[in-house]
PDB file of C-alpha atoms in Angstrom:
ATOM      1  CA  UNK A 239     150.501 312.242  74.277  1.00 93.00           C
ATOM      2  CA  UNK A 240     150.150 308.874  75.453  1.00 95.00           C
ATOM      3  CA  UNK A 241     153.021 306.801  77.194  1.00 96.00           C
ATOM      4  CA  UNK A 242     152.576 304.081  74.521  1.00 95.00           C
ATOM      5  CA  UNK A 243     153.389 306.819  71.758  1.00 96.00           C
ATOM      6  CA  UNK A 244     156.585 307.393  73.684  1.00 97.00           C
ATOM      7  CA  UNK A 245     157.404 304.019  73.793  1.00 96.00           C
ATOM      8  CA  UNK A 246     156.386 303.567  69.981  1.00 96.00           C
ATOM      9  CA  UNK A 247     158.917 306.101  69.181  1.00 98.00           C
ATOM     10  CA  UNK A 248     161.713 304.402  71.018  1.00 98.00           C
ATOM     11  CA  UNK A 249     160.941 301.022  69.747  1.00 98.00           C
ATOM     12  CA  UNK A 250     160.708 302.477  66.019  1.00 98.00           C
ATOM     13  CA  UNK A 251     164.329 303.667  66.642  1.00 98.00           C
ATOM     14  CA  UNK A 252     165.320 300.669  68.685  1.00 98.00           C
ATOM     15  CA  UNK A 253     163.146 297.457  68.078  1.00 98.00           C
ATOM     16  CA  UNK A 254     163.119 295.157  70.693  1.00 98.00           C
ATOM     17  CA  UNK A 255     163.917 292.423  68.188  1.00 97.00           C
ATOM     18  CA  UNK A 256     167.310 293.565  68.436  1.00 98.00           C
ATOM     19  CA  UNK A 257     167.905 292.965  71.856  1.00 98.00           C
ATOM     20  CA  UNK A 258     170.077 290.095  72.827  1.00 97.00           C
ATOM     21  CA  UNK A 259     168.686 287.072  74.000  1.00 96.00           C
ATOM     22  CA  UNK A 260     169.666 287.258  77.618  1.00 96.00           C
ATOM     23  CA  UNK A 261     168.209 290.881  77.744  1.00 97.00           C
ATOM     24  CA  UNK A 262     165.152 292.271  79.323  1.00 97.00           C
ATOM     25  CA  UNK A 263     164.391 295.506  77.565  1.00 98.00           C
ATOM     26  CA  UNK A 264     160.873 297.117  76.879  1.00 97.00           C
ATOM     27  CA  UNK A 265     158.184 298.503  79.439  1.00 96.00           C
ATOM     28  CA  UNK A 266     159.308 297.147  82.933  1.00 96.00           C
ATOM     29  CA  UNK A 267     156.530 298.782  84.905  1.00 96.00           C
ATOM     30  CA  UNK A 268     153.219 300.238  84.004  1.00 92.00           C
ATOM     31  CA  UNK A 269     149.681 299.233  84.555  1.00 74.00           C
ATOM     32  CA  UNK A 270     148.368 300.485  81.326  1.00 68.00           C
ATOM     33  CA  UNK A 271     149.880 301.938  78.344  1.00 68.00           C
ATOM     34  CA  UNK A 272     146.829 304.304  77.675  1.00 83.00           C
ATOM     35  CA  UNK A 273     147.875 306.655  80.138  1.00 92.00           C
ATOM     36  CA  UNK A 274     148.631 310.378  79.363  1.00 96.00           C
ATOM     37  CA  UNK A 275     152.791 311.125  79.841  1.00 97.00           C
ATOM     38  CA  UNK A 276     153.527 314.077  82.136  1.00 98.00           C
ATOM     39  CA  UNK A 277     157.286 314.434  81.796  1.00 98.00           C
ATOM     40  CA  UNK A 278     159.913 311.720  80.951  1.00 98.00           C
ATOM     41  CA  UNK A 279     163.096 311.521  83.287  1.00 98.00           C
ATOM     42  CA  UNK A 280     166.036 309.917  81.447  1.00 98.00           C
ATOM     43  CA  UNK A 281     168.712 307.919  83.174  1.00 98.00           C
ATOM     44  CA  UNK A 282     171.141 305.026  82.834  1.00 98.00           C
ATOM     45  CA  UNK A 283     170.422 302.954  86.133  1.00 98.00           C
ATOM     46  CA  UNK A 284     166.982 303.244  88.012  1.00 98.00           C
ATOM     47  CA  UNK A 285     167.333 303.672  91.870  1.00 98.00           C
ATOM     48  CA  UNK A 286     164.903 304.652  94.549  1.00 98.00           C
ATOM     49  CA  UNK A 287     166.453 308.258  94.580  1.00 98.00           C
ATOM     50  CA  UNK A 288     165.755 308.435  90.686  1.00 98.00           C
ATOM     51  CA  UNK A 289     162.220 307.257  91.033  1.00 98.00           C
ATOM     52  CA  UNK A 290     161.590 309.968  93.745  1.00 98.00           C
ATOM     53  CA  UNK A 291     163.293 312.354  91.498  1.00 98.00           C
ATOM     54  CA  UNK A 292     160.875 311.583  88.659  1.00 98.00           C
ATOM     55  CA  UNK A 293     157.864 312.169  91.248  1.00 98.00           C
ATOM     56  CA  UNK A 294     159.280 315.500  92.500  1.00 98.00           C
ATOM     57  CA  UNK A 295     159.726 316.632  88.867  1.00 98.00           C
ATOM     58  CA  UNK A 296     156.330 315.753  87.746  1.00 98.00           C
ATOM     59  CA  UNK A 297     157.347 312.992  85.514  1.00 98.00           C
ATOM     60  CA  UNK A 298     155.288 309.713  85.290  1.00 97.00           C
ATOM     61  CA  UNK A 299     157.556 307.896  82.955  1.00 98.00           C
ATOM     62  CA  UNK A 300     161.327 307.066  83.407  1.00 98.00           C
ATOM     63  CA  UNK A 301     163.261 305.710  80.534  1.00 98.00           C
ATOM     64  CA  UNK A 302     166.640 303.947  81.468  1.00 98.00           C
ATOM     65  CA  UNK A 303     169.151 302.382  79.711  1.00 98.00           C
ATOM     66  CA  UNK A 304     169.668 299.338  81.932  1.00 98.00           C
ATOM     67  CA  UNK A 305     166.477 297.499  82.885  1.00 98.00           C
ATOM     68  CA  UNK A 306     165.466 297.596  86.354  1.00 97.00           C
ATOM     69  CA  UNK A 307     163.973 294.068  86.152  1.00 97.00           C
ATOM     70  CA  UNK A 308     167.049 292.137  84.473  1.00 95.00           C
ATOM     71  CA  UNK A 309     166.824 289.114  86.662  1.00 91.00           C
ATOM     72  CA  UNK A 310     162.899 287.957  87.772  1.00 86.00           C
ATOM     73  CA  UNK A 311     162.504 288.716  91.124  1.00 90.00           C
ATOM     74  CA  UNK A 312     161.118 285.819  93.297  1.00 90.00           C
ATOM     75  CA  UNK A 313     158.865 288.147  95.581  1.00 93.00           C
ATOM     76  CA  UNK A 314     157.967 291.797  96.239  1.00 94.00           C
ATOM     77  CA  UNK A 315     158.622 292.419  99.633  1.00 95.00           C
ATOM     78  CA  UNK A 316     160.855 295.222  99.524  1.00 93.00           C
ATOM     79  CA  UNK A 317     164.029 293.005 100.444  1.00 93.00           C
ATOM     80  CA  UNK A 318     166.357 294.643  97.982  1.00 94.00           C
ATOM     81  CA  UNK A 319     166.597 297.753  96.005  1.00 95.00           C
ATOM     82  CA  UNK A 320     164.997 296.310  92.919  1.00 96.00           C
ATOM     83  CA  UNK A 321     161.948 295.306  95.015  1.00 97.00           C
ATOM     84  CA  UNK A 322     161.999 298.679  96.891  1.00 97.00           C
ATOM     85  CA  UNK A 323     162.028 300.392  93.327  1.00 97.00           C
ATOM     86  CA  UNK A 324     159.138 298.321  92.013  1.00 97.00           C
ATOM     87  CA  UNK A 325     157.102 299.240  95.128  1.00 97.00           C
ATOM     88  CA  UNK A 326     157.959 302.796  94.809  1.00 97.00           C
ATOM     89  CA  UNK A 327     157.212 303.114  90.969  1.00 97.00           C
ATOM     90  CA  UNK A 328     153.966 301.561  91.309  1.00 96.00           C
ATOM     91  CA  UNK A 329     152.981 303.631  94.609  1.00 96.00           C
ATOM     92  CA  UNK A 330     154.081 306.790  92.761  1.00 96.00           C
ATOM     93  CA  UNK A 331     152.201 305.932  89.366  1.00 95.00           C
ATOM     94  CA  UNK A 332     155.540 306.191  87.551  1.00 97.00           C
ATOM     95  CA  UNK A 333     156.125 303.879  84.463  1.00 97.00           C
ATOM     96  CA  UNK A 334     159.509 302.618  83.830  1.00 98.00           C
ATOM     97  CA  UNK A 335     160.681 301.725  80.269  1.00 98.00           C
ATOM     98  CA  UNK A 336     164.498 300.300  79.454  1.00 98.00           C
ATOM     99  CA  UNK A 337     166.316 300.498  76.083  1.00 98.00           C
ATOM    100  CA  UNK A 338     169.179 298.466  76.424  1.00 98.00           C
ATOM    101  CA  UNK A 339     170.956 296.122  74.216  1.00 98.00           C
ATOM    102  CA  UNK A 340     168.154 296.900  71.369  1.00 98.00           C
ATOM    103  CA  UNK A 341     169.639 300.501  71.635  1.00 98.00           C
ATOM    104  CA  UNK A 342     173.193 299.208  71.642  1.00 98.00           C
ATOM    105  CA  UNK A 343     172.608 297.237  68.411  1.00 98.00           C
ATOM    106  CA  UNK A 344     170.462 299.878  66.822  1.00 98.00           C
ATOM    107  CA  UNK A 345     171.870 301.834  63.808  1.00 98.00           C
ATOM    108  CA  UNK A 346     173.065 305.346  65.261  1.00 97.00           C
ATOM    109  CA  UNK A 347     172.737 303.534  68.736  1.00 98.00           C
ATOM    110  CA  UNK A 348     175.203 304.022  71.766  1.00 98.00           C
ATOM    111  CA  UNK A 349     178.371 302.900  70.132  1.00 98.00           C
ATOM    112  CA  UNK A 350     177.464 305.263  66.956  1.00 98.00           C
ATOM    113  CA  UNK A 351     177.208 308.241  69.814  1.00 98.00           C
ATOM    114  CA  UNK A 352     180.567 306.941  71.299  1.00 98.00           C
ATOM    115  CA  UNK A 353     182.219 307.099  67.963  1.00 98.00           C
ATOM    116  CA  UNK A 354     180.772 310.780  67.054  1.00 98.00           C
ATOM    117  CA  UNK A 355     182.055 312.093  70.451  1.00 98.00           C
ATOM    118  CA  UNK A 356     185.637 311.194  69.563  1.00 98.00           C
ATOM    119  CA  UNK A 357     185.533 312.198  65.853  1.00 98.00           C
ATOM    120  CA  UNK A 358     185.339 308.685  63.851  1.00 98.00           C
ATOM    121  CA  UNK A 359     184.651 308.758  60.374  1.00 98.00           C
ATOM    122  CA  UNK A 360     183.292 305.857  57.938  1.00 98.00           C
ATOM    123  CA  UNK A 361     181.519 304.234  60.894  1.00 98.00           C
ATOM    124  CA  UNK A 362     179.871 301.011  60.345  1.00 98.00           C
ATOM    125  CA  UNK A 363     178.921 298.071  62.761  1.00 98.00           C
ATOM    126  CA  UNK A 364     181.736 295.852  63.706  1.00 98.00           C
ATOM    127  CA  UNK A 365     179.588 292.774  64.296  1.00 98.00           C
ATOM    128  CA  UNK A 366     176.339 293.193  61.872  1.00 98.00           C
ATOM    129  CA  UNK A 367     173.306 291.314  63.002  1.00 97.00           C
ATOM    130  CA  UNK A 368     172.333 288.922  60.248  1.00 93.00           C
ATOM    131  CA  UNK A 369     168.824 289.877  58.790  1.00 93.00           C
ATOM    132  CA  UNK A 370     168.605 292.506  61.137  1.00 95.00           C
ATOM    133  CA  UNK A 371     167.990 295.987  59.736  1.00 95.00           C
ATOM    134  CA  UNK A 372     166.218 299.417  60.959  1.00 96.00           C
ATOM    135  CA  UNK A 373     164.912 301.809  58.137  1.00 91.00           C
ATOM    136  CA  UNK A 374     167.220 300.241  55.572  1.00 94.00           C
ATOM    137  CA  UNK A 375     170.355 300.541  57.980  1.00 96.00           C
ATOM    138  CA  UNK A 376     172.231 297.418  59.057  1.00 97.00           C
ATOM    139  CA  UNK A 377     171.938 296.836  62.810  1.00 98.00           C
ATOM    140  CA  UNK A 378     175.038 295.259  64.831  1.00 98.00           C
ATOM    141  CA  UNK A 379     177.043 295.101  67.875  1.00 98.00           C
ATOM    142  CA  UNK A 380     179.734 297.807  68.294  1.00 98.00           C
ATOM    143  CA  UNK A 381     181.387 299.932  65.611  1.00 98.00           C
ATOM    144  CA  UNK A 382     184.549 300.541  63.786  1.00 98.00           C
ATOM    145  CA  UNK A 383     185.771 303.585  62.179  1.00 98.00           C
ATOM    146  CA  UNK A 384     188.334 305.638  61.078  1.00 98.00           C
ATOM    147  CA  UNK A 385     190.528 308.982  62.331  1.00 98.00           C
ATOM    148  CA  UNK A 386     191.117 311.262  59.357  1.00 96.00           C
ATOM    149  CA  UNK A 387     194.831 311.093  60.302  1.00 97.00           C
ATOM    150  CA  UNK A 388     196.894 308.689  62.545  1.00 97.00           C
ATOM    151  CA  UNK A 389     197.404 309.670  66.407  1.00 97.00           C
ATOM    152  CA  UNK A 390     200.311 308.919  68.428  1.00 97.00           C
ATOM    153  CA  UNK A 391     199.104 306.313  71.228  1.00 95.00           C
ATOM    154  CA  UNK A 392     199.449 308.957  74.175  1.00 96.00           C
ATOM    155  CA  UNK A 393     197.768 311.649  72.304  1.00 97.00           C
ATOM    156  CA  UNK A 394     194.925 309.146  71.599  1.00 97.00           C
ATOM    157  CA  UNK A 395     194.607 308.052  75.285  1.00 97.00           C
ATOM    158  CA  UNK A 396     194.528 311.740  76.349  1.00 97.00           C
ATOM    159  CA  UNK A 397     191.830 312.393  73.814  1.00 98.00           C
ATOM    160  CA  UNK A 398     189.706 309.496  74.957  1.00 98.00           C
ATOM    161  CA  UNK A 399     190.295 310.614  78.654  1.00 98.00           C
ATOM    162  CA  UNK A 400     188.840 314.012  77.577  1.00 98.00           C
ATOM    163  CA  UNK A 401     185.885 313.285  75.798  1.00 98.00           C
ATOM    164  CA  UNK A 402     184.752 310.775  78.323  1.00 98.00           C
ATOM    165  CA  UNK A 403     185.517 312.659  81.357  1.00 96.00           C
ATOM    166  CA  UNK A 404     187.606 310.012  82.949  1.00 96.00           C
ATOM    167  CA  UNK A 405     190.544 310.382  85.185  1.00 93.00           C
ATOM    168  CA  UNK A 406     192.287 307.023  84.515  1.00 94.00           C
ATOM    169  CA  UNK A 407     191.724 304.320  81.806  1.00 97.00           C
ATOM    170  CA  UNK A 408     193.127 300.550  81.963  1.00 97.00           C
ATOM    171  CA  UNK A 409     195.161 299.463  78.930  1.00 97.00           C
ATOM    172  CA  UNK A 410     197.542 296.591  77.571  1.00 97.00           C
ATOM    173  CA  UNK A 411     200.777 296.486  76.487  1.00 96.00           C
ATOM    174  CA  UNK A 412     200.901 296.760  72.325  1.00 96.00           C
ATOM    175  CA  UNK A 413     203.740 296.888  70.128  1.00 95.00           C
ATOM    176  CA  UNK A 414     201.979 299.569  67.860  1.00 92.00           C
ATOM    177  CA  UNK A 415     202.632 303.333  68.120  1.00 88.00           C
ATOM    178  CA  UNK A 416     199.941 305.110  66.139  1.00 96.00           C
ATOM    179  CA  UNK A 417     196.078 304.913  66.100  1.00 98.00           C
ATOM    180  CA  UNK A 418     193.894 305.315  63.199  1.00 98.00           C
ATOM    181  CA  UNK A 419     191.272 302.419  62.845  1.00 98.00           C
ATOM    182  CA  UNK A 420     189.280 302.318  66.040  1.00 98.00           C
ATOM    183  CA  UNK A 421     186.702 299.612  67.184  1.00 98.00           C
ATOM    184  CA  UNK A 422     184.583 300.365  70.057  1.00 98.00           C
ATOM    185  CA  UNK A 423     181.357 299.116  72.126  1.00 98.00           C
ATOM    186  CA  UNK A 424     179.545 300.832  74.917  1.00 98.00           C
ATOM    187  CA  UNK A 425     179.050 298.878  78.218  1.00 98.00           C
ATOM    188  CA  UNK A 426     180.392 295.437  78.716  1.00 97.00           C
ATOM    189  CA  UNK A 427     181.891 294.701  75.108  1.00 98.00           C
ATOM    190  CA  UNK A 428     184.895 292.337  75.472  1.00 98.00           C
ATOM    191  CA  UNK A 429     182.981 289.735  73.666  1.00 98.00           C
ATOM    192  CA  UNK A 430     183.932 291.654  70.649  1.00 98.00           C
ATOM    193  CA  UNK A 431     187.767 291.979  70.837  1.00 98.00           C
ATOM    194  CA  UNK A 432     188.098 288.862  68.463  1.00 98.00           C
ATOM    195  CA  UNK A 433     185.934 290.810  65.792  1.00 98.00           C
ATOM    196  CA  UNK A 434     187.842 293.871  66.393  1.00 98.00           C
ATOM    197  CA  UNK A 435     191.342 292.082  65.528  1.00 98.00           C
ATOM    198  CA  UNK A 436     189.995 290.239  62.657  1.00 98.00           C
ATOM    199  CA  UNK A 437     188.655 293.718  61.183  1.00 98.00           C
ATOM    200  CA  UNK A 438     192.370 295.179  61.550  1.00 98.00           C
ATOM    201  CA  UNK A 439     191.325 297.705  64.159  1.00 98.00           C
ATOM    202  CA  UNK A 440     194.388 299.383  66.118  1.00 98.00           C
ATOM    203  CA  UNK A 441     192.659 299.731  69.207  1.00 98.00           C
ATOM    204  CA  UNK A 442     189.423 298.438  70.649  1.00 98.00           C
ATOM    205  CA  UNK A 443     187.575 300.734  73.553  1.00 98.00           C
ATOM    206  CA  UNK A 444     184.779 299.369  75.824  1.00 98.00           C
ATOM    207  CA  UNK A 445     183.669 300.193  79.228  1.00 98.00           C
ATOM    208  CA  UNK A 446     184.460 296.621  80.778  1.00 98.00           C
ATOM    209  CA  UNK A 447     187.287 294.171  79.684  1.00 98.00           C
ATOM    210  CA  UNK A 448     188.298 292.249  82.854  1.00 95.00           C
ATOM    211  CA  UNK A 449     191.625 291.179  84.106  1.00 97.00           C
ATOM    212  CA  UNK A 450     192.155 287.659  82.067  1.00 97.00           C
ATOM    213  CA  UNK A 451     190.941 289.331  78.681  1.00 97.00           C
ATOM    214  CA  UNK A 452     193.947 291.920  78.695  1.00 98.00           C
ATOM    215  CA  UNK A 453     196.171 288.806  77.976  1.00 97.00           C
ATOM    216  CA  UNK A 454     197.780 287.874  74.808  1.00 96.00           C
ATOM    217  CA  UNK A 455     196.957 290.730  72.339  1.00 97.00           C
ATOM    218  CA  UNK A 456     200.108 292.894  72.690  1.00 96.00           C
ATOM    219  CA  UNK A 457     201.116 291.821  69.170  1.00 96.00           C
ATOM    220  CA  UNK A 458     197.749 292.507  67.633  1.00 97.00           C
ATOM    221  CA  UNK A 459     195.559 295.313  69.435  1.00 98.00           C
ATOM    222  CA  UNK A 460     195.526 298.054  71.725  1.00 98.00           C
ATOM    223  CA  UNK A 461     192.858 297.313  74.668  1.00 98.00           C
ATOM    224  CA  UNK A 462     191.451 300.449  76.392  1.00 98.00           C
ATOM    225  CA  UNK A 463     188.770 300.135  79.220  1.00 98.00           C
ATOM    226  CA  UNK A 464     187.308 303.167  80.104  1.00 98.00           C
ATOM    227  CA  UNK A 465     184.449 302.121  82.705  1.00 98.00           C
ATOM    228  CA  UNK A 466     180.938 300.883  82.287  1.00 98.00           C
ATOM    229  CA  UNK A 467     178.964 304.053  83.098  1.00 98.00           C
ATOM    230  CA  UNK A 468     181.665 306.593  81.633  1.00 98.00           C
ATOM    231  CA  UNK A 469     181.146 304.358  77.956  1.00 98.00           C
ATOM    232  CA  UNK A 470     177.395 305.070  78.044  1.00 98.00           C
ATOM    233  CA  UNK A 471     177.052 308.255  79.250  1.00 98.00           C
ATOM    234  CA  UNK A 472     176.127 309.853  75.935  1.00 98.00           C
ATOM    235  CA  UNK A 473     173.126 307.322  75.869  1.00 98.00           C
ATOM    236  CA  UNK A 474     171.119 309.824  77.371  1.00 98.00           C
ATOM    237  CA  UNK A 475     171.272 312.257  74.307  1.00 98.00           C
ATOM    238  CA  UNK A 476     169.919 309.537  72.141  1.00 98.00           C
ATOM    239  CA  UNK A 477     166.957 308.953  74.191  1.00 98.00           C
ATOM    240  CA  UNK A 478     166.257 312.743  74.551  1.00 98.00           C
ATOM    241  CA  UNK A 479     166.331 313.338  70.875  1.00 98.00           C
ATOM    242  CA  UNK A 480     163.892 310.252  70.138  1.00 98.00           C
ATOM    243  CA  UNK A 481     161.536 311.588  72.696  1.00 98.00           C
ATOM    244  CA  UNK A 482     161.783 315.235  71.899  1.00 98.00           C
ATOM    245  CA  UNK A 483     160.989 314.622  68.266  1.00 98.00           C
ATOM    246  CA  UNK A 484     157.926 312.598  69.040  1.00 97.00           C
ATOM    247  CA  UNK A 485     156.552 314.893  71.832  1.00 97.00           C
ATOM    248  CA  UNK A 486     158.171 318.432  71.259  1.00 98.00           C
ATOM    249  CA  UNK A 487     156.317 319.968  74.214  1.00 97.00           C
ATOM    250  CA  UNK A 488     157.102 317.407  76.838  1.00 98.00           C
ATOM    251  CA  UNK A 489     159.090 318.157  79.667  1.00 98.00           C
ATOM    252  CA  UNK A 490     162.233 315.843  79.545  1.00 98.00           C
ATOM    253  CA  UNK A 491     164.883 315.816  82.029  1.00 98.00           C
ATOM    254  CA  UNK A 492     168.422 313.791  82.763  1.00 98.00           C
ATOM    255  CA  UNK A 493     168.592 312.667  86.041  1.00 98.00           C
ATOM    256  CA  UNK A 494     170.526 314.684  88.705  1.00 98.00           C
ATOM    257  CA  UNK A 495     171.299 311.611  90.358  1.00 97.00           C
ATOM    258  CA  UNK A 496     174.788 310.263  90.341  1.00 93.00           C
ATOM    259  CA  UNK A 497     173.803 306.284  89.634  1.00 95.00           C
ATOM    260  CA  UNK A 498     177.498 305.492  88.739  1.00 96.00           C
ATOM    261  CA  UNK A 499     177.801 302.631  91.397  1.00 95.00           C
ATOM    262  CA  UNK A 500     181.771 302.741  91.037  1.00 93.00           C
ATOM    263  CA  UNK A 501     183.892 305.487  92.763  1.00 92.00           C
ATOM    264  CA  UNK A 502     187.408 306.500  91.978  1.00 88.00           C
ATOM    265  CA  UNK A 503     190.058 308.088  94.249  1.00 84.00           C
TER     266      UNK A 503
END
């Protein structure tokens, strides 16, 4: 199978037209899309160690969530890790493809997988993208859904910590006690807090909120920050399903490299 066929399957699920204006999803590194694919390594972040792992596993394709080339490099001299990754990937003959905000905004994308993991029902986009549909489904940022029955706040937070394997979360003071309507967004989704409030959500979950954004919502919504990497960890399941459906015999690996740059004590 050709690498371009794998890319085609990824973009059928998450068209590049769904990506946000600031983003740089798509093929990052690759001299030609006519090459045969030998294997795919999946990751959230591309690092030098991930590229080396792909080479050792015999994979000539890396599919990441976060783009390696998010900001345009001024030179390719090896002065920073992005430049070194570019050089190493080309030297090893490895293609790099990233599905970022297009996968966030796609129907059944990143936020939908988060909702599935915590058991939400009747899930729909929190902020639909006007005129953007994929296979008849509305695309949009974030999702909102319901638990079958309300949960006590302490039980809810414990549930989230268990499902996302986090030792601690950050949350605001909130006057409510029970949670049933849940809005969420993978990654840095704090921009959707107003939409979550307007939609009547009891809680909004995302990877990053930021100190100042926690202010002013104690009367309206519970805010829960679980970590950027942690919120998107199940993205690799989506990528694997897309690629394995297109190429059932292709070797596919999740990286064994810990790429989360944040450590906890």
